[in-house]
mmCIF file of C-alpha atoms and ligand atoms in Angstrom:
data_model
loop_
_atom_site.group_PDB
_atom_site.id
_atom_site.type_symbol
_atom_site.label_atom_id
_atom_site.label_comp_id
_atom_site.label_asym_id
_atom_site.label_seq_id
_atom_site.Cartn_x
_atom_site.Cartn_y
_atom_site.Cartn_z
ATOM 1 C CA MET G 1 0.000 0.000 0.000
ATOM 2 C CA GLN G 2 2.917 2.311 0.724
ATOM 3 C CA GLU G 3 4.271 1.677 -2.784
ATOM 4 C CA ILE G 4 0.858 2.527 -4.265
ATOM 5 C CA GLN G 5 0.677 5.721 -2.230
ATOM 6 C CA SER G 6 4.097 6.897 -3.367
ATOM 7 C CA ILE G 7 3.192 6.263 -7.037
ATOM 8 C CA ILE G 8 -0.084 8.151 -6.498
ATOM 9 C CA GLN G 9 1.815 11.137 -5.094
ATOM 10 C CA LYS G 10 4.134 11.099 -8.087
ATOM 11 C CA ILE G 11 1.224 10.961 -10.556
ATOM 12 C CA ARG G 12 -0.546 13.876 -8.861
ATOM 13 C CA LYS G 13 2.408 16.076 -9.820
ATOM 14 C CA LEU G 14 2.703 14.957 -13.443
ATOM 15 C CA GLY G 15 0.703 17.827 -14.914
ATOM 16 C CA GLU G 16 2.454 20.604 -12.995
ATOM 17 C CA GLY G 17 3.509 23.484 -15.219
ATOM 18 C CA GLU G 18 1.903 22.018 -18.321
ATOM 19 C CA LYS G 19 0.269 24.262 -20.870
ATOM 20 C CA ARG G 20 -3.457 23.746 -21.465
ATOM 21 C CA PHE G 21 -5.601 25.006 -24.324
ATOM 22 C CA GLU G 22 -9.235 26.038 -24.084
ATOM 23 C CA HIS G 23 -9.785 25.638 -27.834
ATOM 24 C CA ILE G 24 -9.533 22.405 -29.810
ATOM 25 C CA ASP G 25 -8.370 23.490 -33.260
ATOM 26 C CA LEU G 26 -4.707 23.653 -32.290
ATOM 27 C CA THR G 27 -2.077 24.901 -34.710
ATOM 28 C CA TRP G 28 0.974 22.750 -35.399
ATOM 29 C CA ASP G 29 3.033 25.040 -33.123
ATOM 30 C CA GLU G 30 0.528 24.613 -30.307
ATOM 31 C CA GLN G 31 0.508 20.848 -30.834
ATOM 32 C CA MET G 32 4.274 20.876 -30.430
ATOM 33 C CA GLN G 33 3.967 22.808 -27.141
ATOM 34 C CA ARG G 34 1.874 20.036 -25.607
ATOM 35 C CA GLU G 35 3.340 17.479 -23.275
ATOM 36 C CA ALA G 36 3.821 14.051 -24.905
ATOM 37 C CA PRO G 37 1.792 11.143 -23.483
ATOM 38 C CA LYS G 38 4.871 9.030 -22.638
ATOM 39 C CA LYS G 39 5.317 10.031 -18.981
ATOM 40 C CA TYR G 40 1.616 9.440 -18.249
ATOM 41 C CA ILE G 41 1.628 6.023 -19.868
ATOM 42 C CA GLU G 42 4.760 5.008 -17.968
ATOM 43 C CA ALA G 43 3.317 6.219 -14.661
ATOM 44 C CA ALA G 44 0.028 4.408 -15.311
ATOM 45 C CA ILE G 45 1.981 1.210 -15.972
ATOM 46 C CA GLU G 46 3.846 1.607 -12.690
ATOM 47 C CA LEU G 47 0.535 1.938 -10.862
ATOM 48 C CA PHE G 48 -0.914 -0.992 -12.805
ATOM 49 C CA HIS G 49 1.951 -3.229 -11.646
ATOM 50 C CA ALA G 50 1.660 -2.029 -8.050
ATOM 51 C CA LEU G 51 -2.029 -3.022 -8.131
ATOM 52 C CA GLY G 52 -1.104 -6.456 -9.475
ATOM 53 C CA GLY G 53 -2.869 -5.787 -12.763
ATOM 54 C CA LYS G 54 -2.968 -8.336 -15.560
ATOM 55 C CA THR G 55 -5.030 -6.927 -18.423
ATOM 56 C CA ILE G 56 -4.896 -3.652 -20.330
ATOM 57 C CA VAL G 57 -7.572 -2.714 -22.877
ATOM 58 C CA GLU G 58 -6.972 0.169 -25.237
ATOM 59 C CA ILE G 59 -9.476 1.801 -27.580
ATOM 60 C CA GLY G 60 -7.567 3.642 -30.304
ATOM 61 C CA CYS G 61 -4.417 1.893 -31.381
ATOM 62 C CA MET G 62 -1.007 3.399 -32.183
ATOM 63 C CA ARG G 63 -1.067 4.820 -35.693
ATOM 64 C CA GLN G 64 2.455 6.193 -35.822
ATOM 65 C CA PRO G 65 5.386 3.769 -36.068
ATOM 66 C CA MET G 66 8.258 4.326 -33.661
ATOM 67 C CA ASN G 67 11.362 4.862 -35.738
ATOM 68 C CA HIS G 68 13.664 5.866 -32.906
ATOM 69 C CA PRO G 69 14.913 4.347 -29.637
ATOM 70 C CA ILE G 70 12.038 3.813 -27.204
ATOM 71 C CA ASP G 71 13.534 6.029 -24.477
ATOM 72 C CA GLU G 72 13.788 9.079 -26.764
ATOM 73 C CA LEU G 73 11.074 11.694 -27.303
ATOM 74 C CA HIS G 74 10.642 13.278 -30.723
ATOM 75 C CA PRO G 75 7.687 15.689 -30.447
ATOM 76 C CA PRO G 76 6.446 15.490 -34.074
ATOM 77 C CA CYS G 77 6.561 11.699 -33.891
ATOM 78 C CA CYS G 78 5.513 11.093 -30.273
ATOM 79 C CA ASN G 79 2.547 13.474 -29.926
ATOM 80 C CA ASP G 80 0.129 10.612 -30.602
ATOM 81 C CA GLY G 81 1.867 8.449 -28.016
ATOM 82 C CA HIS G 82 2.901 5.056 -29.480
ATOM 83 C CA SER G 83 0.739 3.816 -26.625
ATOM 84 C CA THR G 84 0.293 0.211 -27.775
ATOM 85 C CA ILE G 85 4.056 -0.422 -27.749
ATOM 86 C CA TYR G 86 4.349 0.895 -24.189
ATOM 87 C CA TRP G 87 1.411 -1.189 -22.972
ATOM 88 C CA CYS G 88 2.956 -4.282 -24.563
ATOM 89 C CA LEU G 89 6.352 -3.529 -23.043
ATOM 90 C CA SER G 90 4.705 -3.690 -19.618
ATOM 91 C CA GLY G 91 4.341 -7.432 -20.089
ATOM 92 C CA ALA G 92 0.584 -7.259 -19.440
ATOM 93 C CA ARG G 93 -2.042 -8.988 -21.559
ATOM 94 C CA VAL G 94 -2.947 -6.188 -23.976
ATOM 95 C CA TYR G 95 -5.996 -5.822 -26.213
ATOM 96 C CA SER G 96 -6.144 -2.845 -28.562
ATOM 97 C CA ALA G 97 -9.157 -2.141 -30.773
ATOM 98 C CA ASP G 98 -9.206 0.238 -33.703
ATOM 99 C CA ILE G 99 -11.791 0.940 -36.379
ATOM 100 C CA SER G 100 -9.255 1.597 -39.120
ATOM 101 C CA LEU G 101 -7.910 -1.425 -40.980
ATOM 102 C CA GLY G 102 -4.840 0.576 -42.050
ATOM 103 C CA VAL G 103 -4.001 1.402 -38.427
ATOM 104 C CA VAL G 104 -4.572 -2.197 -37.338
ATOM 105 C CA LEU G 105 -2.207 -3.514 -40.015
ATOM 106 C CA LEU G 106 0.439 -0.945 -39.140
ATOM 107 C CA ALA G 107 0.180 -1.692 -35.421
ATOM 108 C CA LYS G 108 0.367 -5.453 -36.006
ATOM 109 C CA LYS G 109 3.576 -4.912 -37.947
ATOM 110 C CA CYS G 110 5.075 -2.710 -35.198
ATOM 111 C CA LEU G 111 4.073 -5.185 -32.506
ATOM 112 C CA ARG G 112 5.285 -8.386 -34.184
ATOM 113 C CA GLU G 113 7.804 -9.102 -31.435
ATOM 114 C CA TYR G 114 5.315 -8.718 -28.555
ATOM 115 C CA ARG G 115 3.404 -11.928 -28.030
ATOM 116 C CA ASN G 116 1.280 -10.407 -25.245
ATOM 117 C CA GLY G 117 -0.483 -7.892 -27.518
ATOM 118 C CA LYS G 118 -3.640 -8.515 -29.533
ATOM 119 C CA VAL G 119 -4.763 -5.886 -32.027
ATOM 120 C CA VAL G 120 -8.403 -6.131 -33.067
ATOM 121 C CA TRP G 121 -10.073 -4.497 -36.045
ATOM 122 C CA SER G 122 -13.340 -3.286 -34.539
ATOM 123 C CA ASP G 123 -15.375 -0.314 -33.512
ATOM 124 C CA GLY G 124 -14.362 0.395 -29.913
ATOM 125 C CA LEU G 125 -17.876 0.391 -28.480
ATOM 126 C CA LYS G 126 -18.726 -2.936 -30.126
ATOM 127 C CA PHE G 127 -15.449 -4.401 -28.912
ATOM 128 C CA LEU G 128 -16.030 -3.337 -25.308
ATOM 129 C CA ARG G 129 -19.621 -4.553 -25.267
ATOM 130 C CA LYS G 130 -18.508 -8.014 -26.401
ATOM 131 C CA PHE G 131 -15.338 -8.209 -24.302
ATOM 132 C CA LYS G 132 -15.451 -11.216 -21.984
ATOM 133 C CA GLY G 133 -12.443 -10.683 -19.689
ATOM 134 C CA ARG G 134 -11.742 -8.435 -16.707
ATOM 135 C CA ILE G 135 -9.959 -5.143 -17.258
ATOM 136 C CA ASP G 136 -7.372 -3.682 -14.867
ATOM 137 C CA LEU G 137 -6.433 -0.674 -16.986
ATOM 138 C CA LEU G 138 -8.688 0.903 -19.610
ATOM 139 C CA PHE G 139 -7.093 3.380 -21.989
ATOM 140 C CA LEU G 140 -9.479 5.550 -23.992
ATOM 141 C CA ASP G 141 -7.916 7.317 -26.955
ATOM 142 C CA ALA G 142 -10.104 6.853 -30.017
ATOM 143 C CA TRP G 143 -12.466 9.496 -31.411
ATOM 144 C CA ASP G 144 -10.258 12.474 -32.280
ATOM 145 C CA VAL G 145 -11.069 15.849 -30.741
ATOM 146 C CA LEU G 146 -12.516 17.523 -33.823
ATOM 147 C CA PRO G 147 -15.066 20.323 -34.045
ATOM 148 C CA GLY G 148 -18.624 19.143 -34.580
ATOM 149 C CA THR G 149 -17.951 15.509 -33.617
ATOM 150 C CA GLN G 150 -19.163 13.440 -30.681
ATOM 151 C CA TYR G 151 -15.735 12.699 -29.225
ATOM 152 C CA ALA G 152 -16.658 13.501 -25.603
ATOM 153 C CA GLU G 153 -19.953 11.550 -25.828
ATOM 154 C CA ASN G 154 -18.248 8.523 -27.387
ATOM 155 C CA HIS G 155 -15.499 8.325 -24.781
ATOM 156 C CA LEU G 156 -18.166 8.398 -22.096
ATOM 157 C CA LEU G 157 -20.068 5.632 -23.901
ATOM 158 C CA ALA G 158 -16.866 3.588 -24.106
ATOM 159 C CA TYR G 159 -16.408 3.733 -20.331
ATOM 160 C CA LEU G 160 -20.059 2.796 -19.791
ATOM 161 C CA ALA G 161 -19.627 -0.173 -22.155
ATOM 162 C CA ALA G 162 -16.571 -1.334 -20.197
ATOM 163 C CA LYS G 163 -17.854 -0.577 -16.721
ATOM 164 C CA ASP G 164 -19.076 -4.047 -15.749
ATOM 165 C CA LYS G 165 -15.811 -5.587 -17.000
ATOM 166 C CA LEU G 166 -13.522 -3.422 -14.898
ATOM 167 C CA GLN G 167 -11.847 -5.042 -11.921
ATOM 168 C CA LYS G 168 -12.867 -3.713 -8.529
ATOM 169 C CA ARG G 169 -9.544 -1.861 -8.308
ATOM 170 C CA ASN G 170 -8.835 -0.356 -11.709
ATOM 171 C CA ILE G 171 -7.296 2.506 -13.625
ATOM 172 C CA VAL G 172 -8.887 4.537 -16.423
ATOM 173 C CA VAL G 173 -6.531 6.622 -18.570
ATOM 174 C CA ILE G 174 -7.812 9.168 -21.101
ATOM 175 C CA ASP G 175 -5.720 11.012 -23.660
ATOM 176 C CA ASP G 176 -6.090 14.613 -24.863
ATOM 177 C CA THR G 177 -7.679 16.048 -21.735
ATOM 178 C CA ASP G 178 -5.554 19.201 -21.891
ATOM 179 C CA ILE G 179 -7.633 20.837 -24.630
ATOM 180 C CA GLY G 180 -11.163 22.129 -25.017
ATOM 181 C CA GLY G 181 -12.241 21.975 -21.370
ATOM 182 C CA GLY G 182 -11.293 18.319 -20.901
ATOM 183 C CA GLY G 183 -11.245 17.066 -24.508
ATOM 184 C CA LYS G 184 -11.905 13.336 -24.679
ATOM 185 C CA GLY G 185 -12.686 13.374 -20.963
ATOM 186 C CA ARG G 186 -14.976 16.392 -20.916
ATOM 187 C CA LEU G 187 -18.080 14.332 -20.127
ATOM 188 C CA LEU G 188 -16.367 11.241 -18.767
ATOM 189 C CA LEU G 189 -14.250 12.781 -15.987
ATOM 190 C CA PRO G 190 -17.248 14.020 -13.947
ATOM 191 C CA VAL G 191 -18.862 10.587 -14.324
ATOM 192 C CA LEU G 192 -15.697 8.857 -13.114
ATOM 193 C CA GLN G 193 -15.632 11.152 -10.119
ATOM 194 C CA ALA G 194 -19.269 10.364 -9.356
ATOM 195 C CA ASP G 195 -18.425 6.647 -9.652
ATOM 196 C CA GLY G 196 -15.835 6.957 -6.888
ATOM 197 C CA TYR G 197 -12.656 7.415 -8.892
ATOM 198 C CA ASP G 198 -9.829 9.599 -7.683
ATOM 199 C CA ILE G 199 -8.692 11.713 -10.637
ATOM 200 C CA LEU G 200 -4.980 11.673 -9.875
ATOM 201 C CA VAL G 201 -4.053 13.983 -12.708
ATOM 202 C CA SER G 202 -5.886 15.718 -15.522
ATOM 203 C CA SER G 203 -3.651 17.381 -18.051
ATOM 204 C CA ARG G 204 -2.288 15.974 -21.359
ATOM 205 C CA GLN G 205 -3.686 12.693 -20.090
ATOM 206 C CA SER G 206 -5.951 11.945 -17.181
ATOM 207 C CA ILE G 207 -5.314 9.033 -14.860
ATOM 208 C CA ALA G 208 -8.246 7.979 -12.699
ATOM 209 C CA LEU G 209 -7.936 5.352 -10.006
ATOM 210 C CA ARG G 210 -10.569 3.380 -8.139
ATOM 211 C CA LEU G 211 -9.336 1.418 -5.143
HETATM 212 C C1 LIG T 1 -5.361 9.360 -31.437
HETATM 213 S S1 LIG T 1 -5.311 7.860 -32.311
HETATM 214 C C2 LIG T 1 -4.747 6.733 -31.110
HETATM 215 C C3 LIG T 1 -3.331 6.951 -30.759
HETATM 216 C C4 LIG T 1 -2.702 5.883 -29.890
HETATM 217 N N1 LIG T 1 -3.493 5.558 -28.727
HETATM 218 C C5 LIG T 1 -1.310 6.290 -29.486
HETATM 219 O O1 LIG T 1 -1.098 6.685 -28.321
HETATM 220 O O2 LIG T 1 -0.404 6.206 -30.326
HETATM 221 C C6 LIG T 1 -6.998 7.495 -32.444
HETATM 222 C C7 LIG T 1 -7.305 6.166 -33.096
HETATM 223 O O3 LIG T 1 -8.670 5.852 -32.800
HETATM 224 C C8 LIG T 1 -9.214 5.186 -33.899
HETATM 225 N N2 LIG T 1 -10.695 5.280 -33.832
HETATM 226 C C9 LIG T 1 -11.496 6.290 -34.231
HETATM 227 N N3 LIG T 1 -12.789 5.961 -34.034
HETATM 228 C C10 LIG T 1 -12.788 4.712 -33.483
HETATM 229 C C11 LIG T 1 -13.816 3.824 -33.068
HETATM 230 N N4 LIG T 1 -15.112 4.116 -33.198
HETATM 231 N N5 LIG T 1 -13.457 2.632 -32.554
HETATM 232 C C12 LIG T 1 -12.139 2.286 -32.452
HETATM 233 N N6 LIG T 1 -11.141 3.085 -32.844
HETATM 234 C C13 LIG T 1 -11.444 4.288 -33.357
HETATM 235 C C14 LIG T 1 -8.591 5.857 -35.109
HETATM 236 O O4 LIG T 1 -8.624 4.994 -36.222
HETATM 237 C C15 LIG T 1 -7.172 6.157 -34.615
HETATM 238 O O5 LIG T 1 -6.258 5.168 -35.020
#
């Protein structure tokens, strides 16, 4: 429990000093000023291990190959996150669903060496509704934050579809919560709070924990 508490304290500080944007149509320069997802993903994995987690489910697969050493950060390349590689590196059982066949094929190629990762070509909501296992960490990063689209609604629906599959103690991570009043988490974060989650950080990514 002490280990969990010290990871929690570390995560609470992750967003300190980060720039946030109230609008969503960011210029390339503004995109490059954003924090990359890497440090959030790594911290979430640390917490996942401390909780004894086994299964990670991701909605929205990596769509950018990693053409540099894994410990380096190259803002134009790493703004999306390469999340699926990091989840697989954790050693957990990883399921990643994406609606785009092109993305699925690219991710499968990038993940060839990781036997613990399964990439599924599916709409994220359909995938979650059919999913039979138990989820320790749910990562929501699908519907892009674009004007006039239902990105906030759909990320909320994704959590609701996964809710009865989440382990009692679980982590929900959401990307792109530093833009547009909460971005992908605009509607979901208040619901998580009402469901008893502790929102440890809410900046480039949000990490919510239920113990
Ligand atoms: C921002 S990218 C994901 C980036 C990735 N998580 C990373 O960190 O590298 C969003 C992905 O969500 C996928 N997507 C969009 N709508 C979806 C849906 N309804 N179901 C599943 N995936 C979807 C897109 O095809 C795209 O590949």
